[in-house]
Coordinates of C-alpha atoms and ligand atoms in Angstrom, one line a residue:
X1 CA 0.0 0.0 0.0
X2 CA 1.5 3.5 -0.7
X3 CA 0.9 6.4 0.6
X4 CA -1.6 7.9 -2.1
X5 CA -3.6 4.8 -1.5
X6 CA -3.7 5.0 2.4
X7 CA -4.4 8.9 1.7
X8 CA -7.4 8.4 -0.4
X9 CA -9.0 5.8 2.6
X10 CA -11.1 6.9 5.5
X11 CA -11.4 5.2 8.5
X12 CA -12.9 2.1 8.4
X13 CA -13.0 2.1 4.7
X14 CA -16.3 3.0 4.7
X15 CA -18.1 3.3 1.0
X16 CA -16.1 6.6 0.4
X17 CA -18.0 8.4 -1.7
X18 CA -20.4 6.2 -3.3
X19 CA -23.9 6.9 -4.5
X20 CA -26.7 4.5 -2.9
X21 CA -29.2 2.6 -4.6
X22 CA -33.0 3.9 -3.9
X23 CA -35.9 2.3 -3.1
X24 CA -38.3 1.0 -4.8
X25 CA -40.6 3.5 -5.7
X26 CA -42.6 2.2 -8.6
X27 CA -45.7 2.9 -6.5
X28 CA -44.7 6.5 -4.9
X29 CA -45.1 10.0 -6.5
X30 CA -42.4 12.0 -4.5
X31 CA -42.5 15.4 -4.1
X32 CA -38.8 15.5 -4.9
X33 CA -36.0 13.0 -5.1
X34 CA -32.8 13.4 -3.2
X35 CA -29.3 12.2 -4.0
X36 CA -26.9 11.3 -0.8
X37 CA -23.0 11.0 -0.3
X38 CA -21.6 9.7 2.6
X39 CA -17.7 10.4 3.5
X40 CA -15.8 9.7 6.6
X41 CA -16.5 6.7 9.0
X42 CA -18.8 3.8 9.6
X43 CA -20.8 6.1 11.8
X44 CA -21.6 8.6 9.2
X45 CA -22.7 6.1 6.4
X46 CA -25.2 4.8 9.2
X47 CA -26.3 8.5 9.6
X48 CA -26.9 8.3 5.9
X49 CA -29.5 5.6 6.2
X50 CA -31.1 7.8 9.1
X51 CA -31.2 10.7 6.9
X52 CA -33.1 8.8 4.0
X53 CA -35.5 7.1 6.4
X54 CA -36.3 10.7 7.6
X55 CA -36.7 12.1 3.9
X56 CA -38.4 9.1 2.8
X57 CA -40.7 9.3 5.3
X58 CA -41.3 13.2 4.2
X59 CA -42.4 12.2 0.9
X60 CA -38.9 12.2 -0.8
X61 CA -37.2 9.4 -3.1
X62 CA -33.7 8.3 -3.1
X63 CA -31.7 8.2 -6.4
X64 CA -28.8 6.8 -7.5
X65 CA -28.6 9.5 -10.6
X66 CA -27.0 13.4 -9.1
X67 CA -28.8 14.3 -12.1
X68 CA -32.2 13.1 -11.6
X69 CA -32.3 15.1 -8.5
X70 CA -33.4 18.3 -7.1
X71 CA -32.1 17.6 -3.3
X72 CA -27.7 16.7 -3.6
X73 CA -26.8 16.2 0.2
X74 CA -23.0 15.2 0.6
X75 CA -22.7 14.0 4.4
X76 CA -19.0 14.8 5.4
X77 CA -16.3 13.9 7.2
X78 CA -13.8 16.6 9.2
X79 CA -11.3 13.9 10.8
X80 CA -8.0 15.3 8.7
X81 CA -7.6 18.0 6.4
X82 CA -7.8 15.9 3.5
X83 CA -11.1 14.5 3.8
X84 CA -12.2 18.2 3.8
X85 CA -10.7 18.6 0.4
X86 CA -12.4 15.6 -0.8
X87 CA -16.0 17.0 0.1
X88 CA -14.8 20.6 -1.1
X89 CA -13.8 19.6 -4.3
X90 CA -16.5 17.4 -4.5
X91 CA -19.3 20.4 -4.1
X92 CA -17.2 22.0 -6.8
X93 CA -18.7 19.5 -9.3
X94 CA -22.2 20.2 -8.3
X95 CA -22.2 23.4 -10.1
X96 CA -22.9 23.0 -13.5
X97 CA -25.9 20.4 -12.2
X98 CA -27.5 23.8 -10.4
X99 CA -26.8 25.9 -13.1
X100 CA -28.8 23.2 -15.5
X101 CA -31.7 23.6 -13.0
X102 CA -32.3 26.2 -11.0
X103 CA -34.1 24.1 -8.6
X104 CA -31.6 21.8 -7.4
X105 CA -30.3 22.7 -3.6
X106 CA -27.0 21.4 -2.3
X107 CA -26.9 20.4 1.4
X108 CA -23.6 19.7 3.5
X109 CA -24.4 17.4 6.5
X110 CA -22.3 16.1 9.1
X111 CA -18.9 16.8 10.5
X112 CA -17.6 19.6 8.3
X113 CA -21.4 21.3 8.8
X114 CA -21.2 21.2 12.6
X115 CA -17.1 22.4 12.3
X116 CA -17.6 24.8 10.2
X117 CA -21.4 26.1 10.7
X118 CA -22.1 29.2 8.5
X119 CA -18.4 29.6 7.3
X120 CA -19.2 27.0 5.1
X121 CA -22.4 29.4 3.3
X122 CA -19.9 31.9 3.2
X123 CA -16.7 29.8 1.7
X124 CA -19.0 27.2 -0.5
X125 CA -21.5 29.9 -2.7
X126 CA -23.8 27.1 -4.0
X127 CA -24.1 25.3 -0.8
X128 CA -28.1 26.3 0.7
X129 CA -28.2 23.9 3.3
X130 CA -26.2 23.3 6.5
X131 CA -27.3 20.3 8.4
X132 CA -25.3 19.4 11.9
X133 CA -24.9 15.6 12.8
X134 CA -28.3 16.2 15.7
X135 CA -30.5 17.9 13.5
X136 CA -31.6 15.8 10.5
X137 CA -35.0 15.9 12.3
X138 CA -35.2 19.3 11.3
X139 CA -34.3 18.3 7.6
X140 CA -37.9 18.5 6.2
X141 CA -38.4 22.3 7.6
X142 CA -34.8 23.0 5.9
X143 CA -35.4 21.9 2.9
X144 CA -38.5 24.0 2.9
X145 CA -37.0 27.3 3.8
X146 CA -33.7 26.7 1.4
X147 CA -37.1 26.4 -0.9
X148 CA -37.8 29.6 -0.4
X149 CA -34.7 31.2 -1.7
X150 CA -33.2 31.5 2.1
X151 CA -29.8 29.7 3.4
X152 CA -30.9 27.5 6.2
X153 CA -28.8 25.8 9.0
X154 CA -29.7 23.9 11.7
X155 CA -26.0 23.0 13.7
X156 CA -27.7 22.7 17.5
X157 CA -25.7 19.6 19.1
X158 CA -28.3 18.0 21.3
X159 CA -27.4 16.1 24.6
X160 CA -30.5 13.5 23.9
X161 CA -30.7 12.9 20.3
X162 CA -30.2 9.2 19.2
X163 CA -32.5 9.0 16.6
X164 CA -33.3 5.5 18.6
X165 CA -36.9 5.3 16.8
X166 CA -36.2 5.9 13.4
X167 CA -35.5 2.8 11.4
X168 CA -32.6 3.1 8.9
X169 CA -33.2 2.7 5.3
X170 CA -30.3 0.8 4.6
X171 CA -28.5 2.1 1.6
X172 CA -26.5 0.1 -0.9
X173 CA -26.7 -2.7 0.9
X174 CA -25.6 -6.6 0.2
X175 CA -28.9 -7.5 2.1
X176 CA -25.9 -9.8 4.2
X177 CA -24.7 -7.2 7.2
X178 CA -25.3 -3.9 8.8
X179 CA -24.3 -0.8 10.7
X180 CA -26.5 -0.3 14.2
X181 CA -25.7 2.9 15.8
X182 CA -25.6 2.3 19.7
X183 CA -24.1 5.4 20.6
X184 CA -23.2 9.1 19.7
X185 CA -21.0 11.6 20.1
X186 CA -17.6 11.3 22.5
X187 CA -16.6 12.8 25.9
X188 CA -12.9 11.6 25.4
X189 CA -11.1 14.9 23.7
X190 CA -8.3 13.3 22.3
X191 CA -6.2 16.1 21.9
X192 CA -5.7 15.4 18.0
X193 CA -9.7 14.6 17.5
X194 CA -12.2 16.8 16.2
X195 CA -15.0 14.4 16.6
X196 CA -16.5 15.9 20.1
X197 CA -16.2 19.0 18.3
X198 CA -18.6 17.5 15.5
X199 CA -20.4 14.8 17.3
X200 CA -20.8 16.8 20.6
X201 CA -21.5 15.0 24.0
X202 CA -21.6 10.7 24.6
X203 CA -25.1 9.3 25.0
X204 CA -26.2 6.1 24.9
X205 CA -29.1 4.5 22.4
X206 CA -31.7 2.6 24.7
X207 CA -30.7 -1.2 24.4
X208 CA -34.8 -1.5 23.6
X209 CA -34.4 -0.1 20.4
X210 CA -30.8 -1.3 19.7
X211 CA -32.6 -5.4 20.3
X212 CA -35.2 -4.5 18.1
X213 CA -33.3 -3.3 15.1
X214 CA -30.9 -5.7 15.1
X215 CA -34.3 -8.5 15.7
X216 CA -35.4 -6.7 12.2
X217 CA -32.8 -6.9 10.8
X218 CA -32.2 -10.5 11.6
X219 CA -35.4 -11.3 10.7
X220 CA -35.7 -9.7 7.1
X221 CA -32.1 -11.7 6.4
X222 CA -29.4 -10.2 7.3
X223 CA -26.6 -12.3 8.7
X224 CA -23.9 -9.9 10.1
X225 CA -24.5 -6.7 12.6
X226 CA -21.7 -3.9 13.2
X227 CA -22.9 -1.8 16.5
X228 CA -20.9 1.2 16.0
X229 CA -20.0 4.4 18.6
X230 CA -16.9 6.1 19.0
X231 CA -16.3 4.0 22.5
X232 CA -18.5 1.3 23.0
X233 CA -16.8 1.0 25.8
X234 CA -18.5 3.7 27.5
X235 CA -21.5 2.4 26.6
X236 CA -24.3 2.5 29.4
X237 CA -28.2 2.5 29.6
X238 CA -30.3 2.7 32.6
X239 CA -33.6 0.0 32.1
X240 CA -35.6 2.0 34.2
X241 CA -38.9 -1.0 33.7
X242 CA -36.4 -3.6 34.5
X243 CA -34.2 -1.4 36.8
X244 CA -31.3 -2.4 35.5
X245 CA -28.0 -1.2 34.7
X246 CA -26.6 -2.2 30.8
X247 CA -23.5 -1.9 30.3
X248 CA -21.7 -2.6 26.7
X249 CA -21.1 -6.0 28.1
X250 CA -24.8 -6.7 28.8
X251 CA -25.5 -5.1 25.5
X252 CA -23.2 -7.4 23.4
X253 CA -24.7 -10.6 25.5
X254 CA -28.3 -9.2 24.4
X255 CA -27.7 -8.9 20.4
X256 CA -25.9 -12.2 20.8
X257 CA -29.1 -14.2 22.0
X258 CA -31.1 -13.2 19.3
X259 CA -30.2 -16.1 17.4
X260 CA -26.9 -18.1 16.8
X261 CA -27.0 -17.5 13.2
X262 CA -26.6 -13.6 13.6
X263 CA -23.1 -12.5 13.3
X264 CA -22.2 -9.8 15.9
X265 CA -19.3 -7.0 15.3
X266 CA -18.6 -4.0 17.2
X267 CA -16.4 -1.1 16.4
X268 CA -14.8 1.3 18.3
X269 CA -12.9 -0.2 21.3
X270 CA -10.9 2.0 23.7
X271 CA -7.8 0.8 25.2
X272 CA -8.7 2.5 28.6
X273 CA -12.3 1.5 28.9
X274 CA -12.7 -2.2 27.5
X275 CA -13.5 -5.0 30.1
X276 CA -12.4 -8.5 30.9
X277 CA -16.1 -8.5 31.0
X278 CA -16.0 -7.8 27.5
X279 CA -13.8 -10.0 26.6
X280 CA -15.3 -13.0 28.0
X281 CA -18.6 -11.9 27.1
X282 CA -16.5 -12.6 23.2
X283 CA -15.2 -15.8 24.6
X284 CA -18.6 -16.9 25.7
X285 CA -20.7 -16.2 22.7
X286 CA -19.7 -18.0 19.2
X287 CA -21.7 -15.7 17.2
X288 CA -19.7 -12.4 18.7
X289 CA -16.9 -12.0 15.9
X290 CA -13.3 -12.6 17.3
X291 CA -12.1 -9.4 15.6
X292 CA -11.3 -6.5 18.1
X293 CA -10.2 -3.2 16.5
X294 CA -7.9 -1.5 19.6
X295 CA -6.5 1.8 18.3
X296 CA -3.2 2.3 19.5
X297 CA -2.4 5.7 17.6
X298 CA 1.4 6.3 19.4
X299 CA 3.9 3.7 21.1
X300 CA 5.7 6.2 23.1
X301 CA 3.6 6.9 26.4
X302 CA 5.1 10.4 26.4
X303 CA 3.0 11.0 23.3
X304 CA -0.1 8.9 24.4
X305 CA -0.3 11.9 27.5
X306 CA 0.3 14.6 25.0
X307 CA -2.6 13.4 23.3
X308 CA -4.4 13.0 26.1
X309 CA -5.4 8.8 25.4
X310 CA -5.6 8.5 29.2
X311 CA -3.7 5.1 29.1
X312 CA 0.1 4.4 28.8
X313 CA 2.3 2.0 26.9
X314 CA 2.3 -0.9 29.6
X315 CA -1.1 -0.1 29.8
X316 CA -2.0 -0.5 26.2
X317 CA -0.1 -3.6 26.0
X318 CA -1.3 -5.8 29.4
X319 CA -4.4 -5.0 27.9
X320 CA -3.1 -6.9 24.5
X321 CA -1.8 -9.9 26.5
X322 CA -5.4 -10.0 28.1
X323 CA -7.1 -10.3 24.0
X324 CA -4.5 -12.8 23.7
X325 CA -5.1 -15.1 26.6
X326 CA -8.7 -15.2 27.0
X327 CA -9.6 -14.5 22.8
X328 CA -6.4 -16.9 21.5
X329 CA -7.9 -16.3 18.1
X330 CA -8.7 -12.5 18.4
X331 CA -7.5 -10.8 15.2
X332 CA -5.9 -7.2 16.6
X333 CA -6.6 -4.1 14.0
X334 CA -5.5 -0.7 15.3
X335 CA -5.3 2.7 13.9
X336 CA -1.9 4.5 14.0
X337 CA -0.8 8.3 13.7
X338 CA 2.3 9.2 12.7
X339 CA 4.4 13.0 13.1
X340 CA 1.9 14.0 16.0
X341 CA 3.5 17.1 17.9
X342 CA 6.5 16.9 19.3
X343 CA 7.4 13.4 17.9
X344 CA 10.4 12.1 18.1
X345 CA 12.7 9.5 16.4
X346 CA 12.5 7.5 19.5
X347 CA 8.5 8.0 20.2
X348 CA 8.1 6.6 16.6
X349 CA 10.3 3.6 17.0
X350 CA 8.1 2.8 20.4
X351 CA 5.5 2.9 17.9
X352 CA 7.3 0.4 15.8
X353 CA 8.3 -1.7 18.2
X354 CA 4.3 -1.9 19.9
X355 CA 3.6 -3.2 15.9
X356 CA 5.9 -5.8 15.9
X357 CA 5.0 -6.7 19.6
X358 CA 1.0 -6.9 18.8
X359 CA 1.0 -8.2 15.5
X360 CA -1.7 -6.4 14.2
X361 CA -3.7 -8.0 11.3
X362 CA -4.7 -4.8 9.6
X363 CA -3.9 -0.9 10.9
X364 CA -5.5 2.4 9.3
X365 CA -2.6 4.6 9.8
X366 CA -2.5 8.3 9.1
X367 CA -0.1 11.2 9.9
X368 CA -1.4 14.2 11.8
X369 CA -3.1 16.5 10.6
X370 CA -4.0 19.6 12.8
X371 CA -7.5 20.3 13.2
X372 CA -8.7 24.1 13.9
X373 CA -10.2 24.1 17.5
X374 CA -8.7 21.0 19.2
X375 CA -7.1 20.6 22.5
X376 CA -3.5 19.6 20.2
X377 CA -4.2 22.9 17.9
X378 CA -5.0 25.1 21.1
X379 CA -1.6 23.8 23.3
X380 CA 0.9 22.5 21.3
X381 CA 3.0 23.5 17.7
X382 CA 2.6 21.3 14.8
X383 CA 6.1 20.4 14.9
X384 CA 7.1 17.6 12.8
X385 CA 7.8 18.7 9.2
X386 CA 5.5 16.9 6.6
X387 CA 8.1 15.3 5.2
X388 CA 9.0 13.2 7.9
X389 CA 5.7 12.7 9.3
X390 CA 5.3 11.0 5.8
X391 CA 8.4 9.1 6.2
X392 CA 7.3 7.9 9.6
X393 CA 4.1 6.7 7.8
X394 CA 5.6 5.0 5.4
X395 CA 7.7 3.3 7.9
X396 CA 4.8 2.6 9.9
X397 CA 2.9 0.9 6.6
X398 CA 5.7 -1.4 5.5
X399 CA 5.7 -2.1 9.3
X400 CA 2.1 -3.2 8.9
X401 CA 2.6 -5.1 5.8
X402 CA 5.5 -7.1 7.4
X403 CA 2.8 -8.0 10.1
X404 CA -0.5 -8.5 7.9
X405 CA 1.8 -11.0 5.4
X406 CA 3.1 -12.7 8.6
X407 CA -0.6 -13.1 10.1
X408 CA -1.8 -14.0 6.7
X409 CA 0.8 -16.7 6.2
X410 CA -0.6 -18.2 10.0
X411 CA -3.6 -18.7 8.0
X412 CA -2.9 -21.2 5.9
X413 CA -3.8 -24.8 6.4
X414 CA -6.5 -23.5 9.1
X415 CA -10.1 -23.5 8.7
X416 CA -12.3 -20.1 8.9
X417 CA -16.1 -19.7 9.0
X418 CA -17.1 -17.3 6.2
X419 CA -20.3 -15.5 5.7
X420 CA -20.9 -15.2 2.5
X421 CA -21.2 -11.7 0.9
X422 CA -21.3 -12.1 -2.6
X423 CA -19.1 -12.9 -5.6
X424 CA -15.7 -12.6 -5.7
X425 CA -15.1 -9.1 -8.1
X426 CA -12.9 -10.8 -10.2
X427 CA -14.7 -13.9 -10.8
X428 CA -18.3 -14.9 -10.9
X429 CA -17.1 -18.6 -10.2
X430 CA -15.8 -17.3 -7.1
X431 CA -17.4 -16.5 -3.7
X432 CA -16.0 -13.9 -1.4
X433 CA -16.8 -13.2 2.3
X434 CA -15.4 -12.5 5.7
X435 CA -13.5 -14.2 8.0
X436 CA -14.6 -14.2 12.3
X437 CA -11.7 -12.2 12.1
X438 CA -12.8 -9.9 9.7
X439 CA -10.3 -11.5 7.0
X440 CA -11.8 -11.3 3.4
X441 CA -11.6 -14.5 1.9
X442 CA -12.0 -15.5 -1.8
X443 CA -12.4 -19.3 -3.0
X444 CA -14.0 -21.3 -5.7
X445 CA -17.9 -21.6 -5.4
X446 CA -17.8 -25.2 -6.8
X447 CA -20.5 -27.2 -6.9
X448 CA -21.7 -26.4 -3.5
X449 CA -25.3 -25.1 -3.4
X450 CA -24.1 -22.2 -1.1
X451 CA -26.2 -18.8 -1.4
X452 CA -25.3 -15.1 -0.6
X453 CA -25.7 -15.1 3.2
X454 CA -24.8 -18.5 3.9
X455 CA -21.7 -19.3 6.6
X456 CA -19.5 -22.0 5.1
X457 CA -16.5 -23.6 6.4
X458 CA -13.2 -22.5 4.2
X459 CA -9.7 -24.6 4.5
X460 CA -7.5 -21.1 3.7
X461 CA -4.9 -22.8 1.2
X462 CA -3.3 -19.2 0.3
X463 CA -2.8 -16.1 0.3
X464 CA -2.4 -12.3 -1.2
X465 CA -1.3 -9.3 1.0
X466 CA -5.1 -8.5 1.7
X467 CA -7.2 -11.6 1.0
X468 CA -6.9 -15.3 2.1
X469 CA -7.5 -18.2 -0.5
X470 CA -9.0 -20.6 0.0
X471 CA -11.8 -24.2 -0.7
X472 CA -14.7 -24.9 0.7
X473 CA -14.6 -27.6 3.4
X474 CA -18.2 -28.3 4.7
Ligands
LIG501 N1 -13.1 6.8 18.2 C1 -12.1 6.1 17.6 C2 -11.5 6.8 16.4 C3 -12.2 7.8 15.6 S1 -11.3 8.7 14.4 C4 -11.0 5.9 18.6 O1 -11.0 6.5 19.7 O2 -10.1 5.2 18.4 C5 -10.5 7.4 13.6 C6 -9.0 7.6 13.6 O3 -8.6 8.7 12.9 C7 -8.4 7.7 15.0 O4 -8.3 6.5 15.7 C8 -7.0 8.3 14.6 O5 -6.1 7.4 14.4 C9 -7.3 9.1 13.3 N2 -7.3 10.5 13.6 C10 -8.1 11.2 14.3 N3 -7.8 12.6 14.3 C11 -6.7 12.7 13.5 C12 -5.9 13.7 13.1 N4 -6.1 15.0 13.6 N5 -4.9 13.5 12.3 C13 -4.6 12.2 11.8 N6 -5.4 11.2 12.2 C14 -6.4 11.4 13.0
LIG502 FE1 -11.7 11.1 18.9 FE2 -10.6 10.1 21.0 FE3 -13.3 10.2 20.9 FE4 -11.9 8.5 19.4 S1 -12.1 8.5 21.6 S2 -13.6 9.9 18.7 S3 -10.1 9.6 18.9 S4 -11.8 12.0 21.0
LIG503 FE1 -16.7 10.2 11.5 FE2 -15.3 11.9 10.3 FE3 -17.2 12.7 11.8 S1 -14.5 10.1 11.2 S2 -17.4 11.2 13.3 S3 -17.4 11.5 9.9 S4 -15.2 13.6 11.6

């Protein structure tokens, strides 16, 4: 992977960018369609889906086609400077499409919209709407002003909002696994992270709701659920009928019994917050995926305080040896960021040296990018010249592909259960899925009756630097 790549990847690797699929809507007369871009991480694509279940339900229709529609929202993503660009230069291209038809509004939701508020009406001319991550209740009474010939923006962070009653349309989906939001917003302030800047204030989803969607979800045939928040970790909701305390713990046990044939995920862990509890709630619970992504971001504790991660190096790595001796067969993903203030040669060859002593599977690794307004920006220089924060990354990256080729080559000869999520994209004779630990796999369908959705047992035989190979089994 080079640096251009890793550059043009957000977090999770969410759908960067895509345009989603729209309902069907042979029997509707809507009174406008809307066409929706989602940038940034897993939680904003599910905040996509909550946005179209809110216009839907307002009498509007998704389309795949910008140009079939009069409503272009691009949901965005503030994490580094780059992803800014992206959504900047993406807006740019809108133009000519509202100078076809005078009719079409442009909306920003999101990160950037909450960042920047109405700088952005002021910097972006053709943008009419700015939408905050809390208020895409508020859409339908936007739209309707921005109608009118008026800029509207709605950026009010709420304390309560979770959106916990609205039912996602889920958007360019394989029909095989979803997002479920659990949580929103973060109380940690990182000192390099703009996201309690964007996302305001942590509050928990009721685990009511969270039971029933995933329950739907199961039930209409989906085989795989991701429960997403910044820190699930920090996950807590008071049953006040049951009086009872749930905990993330709790929560993971309660998706889990909804049936054995439900795969669970969850994304992100904190390395200060997760709990044996956790762990052996994993241990406990086939159907919970032995995948645990554990940012680490810096090696050097020095670094970890300046960034204000709450937890040291020993720290972050008992809590490693604790994956490793009550999950044996945890995969290990973490997220890495290079050239943060005041890094040294020595901070980054901690970092380095954490790598080769976790053996990560898979890392998303950045270098720092200052963001206007956090702690990092307020206190401390951006010191590191960009050249050797991309140095450092680079580092970091062939670091990670030493590790990902190492745990890859593990692989072979051992057996994995796959969910199957489709065909392979380079051939239809081919299945491709995911591993427990969130491995893609590829191997030959054969002459195996297996469907879209199924779980099938796949003998890995070999590998690429990304994918395992592999034959069906059983
Ligand atoms: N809540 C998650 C991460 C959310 S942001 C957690 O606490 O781990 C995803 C990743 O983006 C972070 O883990 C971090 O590695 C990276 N990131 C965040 N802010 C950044 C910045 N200013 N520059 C570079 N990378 C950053
Ligand atoms: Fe940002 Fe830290 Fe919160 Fe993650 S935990 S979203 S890195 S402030
Ligand atoms: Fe996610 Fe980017 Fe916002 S990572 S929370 S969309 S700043």
């Amino acid at each position: 992977m080079d640096l251009l790549e890793i550059e043009n990847k957000t977090h999770n690797e969410v759908r960067q960018g895509e345009a989603y699929v729209s309902i069907d809507d042979s029997q509707n007369v809507y009174k406008k369609y809307f066409y929706i871009e989602s940038y940034g991480c897993a939680m904003n694509f599910s905040d996509t889906e909550i946005v179209a279940s809110i216009l839907n339900s307002n009498g509007y229709g998704a389309t795949k086609n910008v140009e079939d529609a009069e409503l272009i929202f691009v949901n965005t993503c503030s994490i580094r400077e780059k992803a800014e660009a992206t959504v900047r230069k993406r807006l740019t291209e809108f133009r000519k499409l509202k100078e076809a038809n005078k009719n079409v509004l442009v909306g920003v939701l999101g990160c950037m919209a909450e960042r920047l508020k109405t700088k952005l009406l002021e910097e972006e001319k053709l943008v009419d709407m700015v939408v905050g991550p809390d208020s895409y209740r508020s859409l339908p009474a936007l739209i309707a002003r921005a109608e009118t010939g008026h800029k509207a923006v709605d950026v009010l962070l709420s304390r309560e909002e979770t959106y916990a009653d609205i039912s996602p349309i889920r958007l360019d989906s394989n029909g095989v696994s979803a997002f479920v939001s659990i949580m929103r917003g973060c109380n940690n302030m990182c000192s390099f992270c703009v996201v309690p800047f964007t996302r305001g204030r942590e509050r928990s989803r009721d685990a009511h709701s969270i039971v029933a969607e995933a329950t739907e979800l199961f039930n209409k045939g989906y085989k795989e659920i991701t429960l997403l928040g910044q820190n699930v970790d920090s996950y807590h909701w008071h049953d006040e009928q049951k009086h009872q305390f749930i905990s993330f713990a709790k929560l993971l046990e309660q998706v889990a019994l909804i049936s054995k044939d439900l795969r669970i995920r969850f994304s992100t862990s904190h390395p200060k917050d997760i709990t044996d509890e956790v762990l052996y709630t994993m241990s406990k619970y086939e159907n919970v995926c032995n995948h645990i992504h554990f940012p680490l971001q810096s090696g050097s504790t020095r670094l970890l305080q300046l960034m204000n991660r709450t937890y040291s190096k020993e720290w972050y790595l008992a809590k490693i040896d604790k994956i490793k001796e009550i999950l044996p067969n945890c995969s290990i993903t973490a997220d890495i960021i290079t050239g943060f203030c005041t890094e040294t040669e020595e901070d980054h060859k901690e970092t380095l040296s954490v790598m080769e002593y976790c053996k990560y599977d898979m890392s998303y690794m950045y270098f720092y990018s200052e963001r206007p307004g956090t702690l990092a920006a307020k206190r401390f220089e951006d010191d590191v010249p960009l050249d050797v924060k991309k140095r450092r990354l680079q580092e970091v990256v062939d670091m990670q592909g030493i590790q990902s080729t190492a745990s890859n080559l593990r692989d072979i000869g051992r057996v994995f259960k796959v969910l199957i999520e489709g065909k392979s994209k380079k051939s239809d004779l081919d299945w491709s899925g995911r591993s427990e630990q969130n491995k893609s796999v590829v191997f030959p369908k054969g002459d195996y009756p297996y469907q879209k959705g199924d779980f099938v047992m796949v003998k890995v035989t070999d590998c690429t630097r990304a994918t395992l190979l592999g034959e069906i089994v059983g």
